[in-house]
């Protein structure tokens, strides 16, 4: 009977109930859209970041983190590769050499970050492979070729097929140079990346650096980026010990991590504001409804309805109005998210290539990514906040004194 | 045997610094099966006394008992239970729940009591038939006339088989024909079911029907006449 009363009370002021319900639905949908787009954007940024960087997880010498140098390399990566290449959850592993040096042509010289990669490995450096502006990607793991960013190529006034000289410190600390011919030029969309990064076959660098089969890092890419922590814990137990360690991308790319965290904080702030506005709307509706029904609640208590039952009735009204709103918001929010997950939010009118930020690239077409636990979190927050807002009117109603409430109209 | 008993029951209202004595030392006994009227002009304390006896309000001093329970010492929750299980109320303005049908209004107290579906159905159908509302069970209060609404209120008041029905000017808003019909009905219910009725009224028609007349003036019982 309490449920029936609550439902009919809501129906009695249909327009007011409808407006509040629509408010909750729109707020929920807006928050879902915002969460989906935010998480999707972050995921794109992280994925691009780890593609440019050293994977979701990285094996490298512990000392490399403090002061990166090609002298701090893993002399024998094979035992690590043996564990990593067949480990569940690991999509691919790429041995790499990272270092800094000077790239020179007959016209200019520029400081660069070079990456030694194995171009024969499927999926390696696919971000660059997919952004070829001129020429070809590296074709052999020991060829004397270089693949560099467009901005860097422009500064060096170099074209495909032309010669460059890469100068760097070898593993013994001696300055050494190697002649490399430009195989291709990429355009990633990030001027920072296009102006500093160049790729060289790993075998060529191993020879030039005098590191044998050594590498500075093993970049690990995961099947499911959200399972990173679980895979990390498993690998930590399985990998050989020693002076090499396993690192999260969050440790190796702190700028990206901090940006995502900060953006999340602002996101939560916005959701909190939306939810607060929703909750005020619910409070207003329920409070008005209780005040208008003062006499009626007086009658109910006069004929024997206890304070607890009155409290439950008002809370049930709040819960009902909220649940209907959430259901509407879910339908709308999921539909909008689905649309933007398929078609993306096209921001190419602002930038055709995207934006570089925190060592990564933000795609100009942002795709929504809504995970079930985020939907659950939001719906629970909306429900709990609304029902909490219903407590004050419910307590007020439960304390109704029948004689006062039923004073002659 | 007294179903209601009061002992020096007084109620004083304080508004700002002014004290208004609504009831002064009321000593009263209502017998089981009585069909009694509290009469008196407006402001004489009729409604205040009914509110005290119905556990809707607390006296400033004095004590009252209903069906063996000392009303004046009960907690809020116990007073609520007492009203639910022992008292039926009929109000001047019917006071039905507008979102419930006639049937649901009459059924409501039984639901609060936790009576089974079958027993509720039997009881409520029987009561609505008794008050002449068969066929109108599914109408909401606004779809019923004043007299019909008050009949629903009577059915609701009797649904829990209360020890006593307290009716505050139950015919004040009804035309004389409807009023006669309702008084006939309540008299019949009093006779058939043995339910005690205590009215407040200054309507001569109601006063005429009473088997006991208690007259209040300025919060004091000035006469108590039995007409059996």
Coordinates of C-alpha atoms in Angstrom, one line a residue, chain A residues 303, chain B residues 3-4 30-38 50-51 53-54 56 66-67 82-91 127 131 150-170 182 185-187 189-191 193-200:
Chain A
X303 CA -5.8 6.9 11.4
Chain B
X3 CA -14.7 2.5 27.5
X4 CA -13.6 6.1 27.9
X30 CA -18.4 6.9 28.2
X31 CA -20.0 3.4 28.4
X32 CA -19.4 0.7 25.9
X33 CA -22.2 0.8 23.3
X34 CA -23.0 4.5 24.0
X35 CA -24.4 6.7 21.2
X36 CA -23.4 10.0 22.8
X37 CA -23.1 13.6 21.6
X38 CA -20.8 16.3 22.9
X50 CA -12.4 14.6 21.0
X51 CA -8.7 15.1 20.0
X53 CA -9.8 11.1 23.7
X54 CA -8.7 10.1 20.2
X56 CA -4.4 13.0 18.6
X66 CA -9.5 4.4 26.4
X67 CA -10.3 0.7 26.5
X82 CA -3.9 2.9 19.7
X83 CA -5.5 5.0 17.1
X84 CA -5.0 2.3 14.5
X85 CA -6.4 -0.6 16.6
X86 CA -8.9 0.9 18.9
X87 CA -10.3 4.2 17.4
X88 CA -12.3 5.0 14.3
X89 CA -12.3 8.6 13.2
X90 CA -15.0 10.4 11.2
X91 CA -14.2 14.0 10.4
X127 CA -18.7 -2.6 5.1
X131 CA -22.9 1.9 4.1
X150 CA -18.7 10.5 4.5
X151 CA -20.1 7.0 4.0
X152 CA -16.6 5.9 2.9
X153 CA -15.2 7.7 6.0
X154 CA -17.7 5.7 8.2
X155 CA -16.6 2.4 6.5
X156 CA -12.9 3.4 7.0
X157 CA -13.7 4.2 10.7
X158 CA -15.4 0.8 11.2
X159 CA -13.0 -1.3 9.2
X160 CA -10.6 -2.1 12.1
X161 CA -13.6 -3.0 14.4
X162 CA -12.6 -0.2 16.8
X163 CA -13.7 0.0 20.4
X164 CA -15.0 3.5 19.8
X165 CA -15.8 5.8 16.8
X166 CA -15.1 9.5 17.4
X167 CA -16.9 11.7 15.0
X168 CA -16.2 15.4 14.8
X169 CA -19.3 17.2 13.4
X170 CA -19.7 14.4 10.8
X182 CA -26.1 9.0 7.7
X185 CA -26.7 4.4 9.3
X186 CA -24.6 5.2 12.3
X187 CA -27.5 4.4 14.7
X189 CA -24.2 0.3 13.1
X190 CA -24.2 1.1 16.8
X191 CA -27.2 -1.2 17.3
X193 CA -22.3 -4.0 15.9
X194 CA -22.4 -2.6 19.4
X195 CA -19.8 0.0 18.4
X196 CA -19.5 3.0 20.7
X197 CA -20.1 6.4 19.0
X198 CA -19.1 9.7 20.4
X199 CA -20.0 12.7 18.3
X200 CA -19.3 16.4 18.6

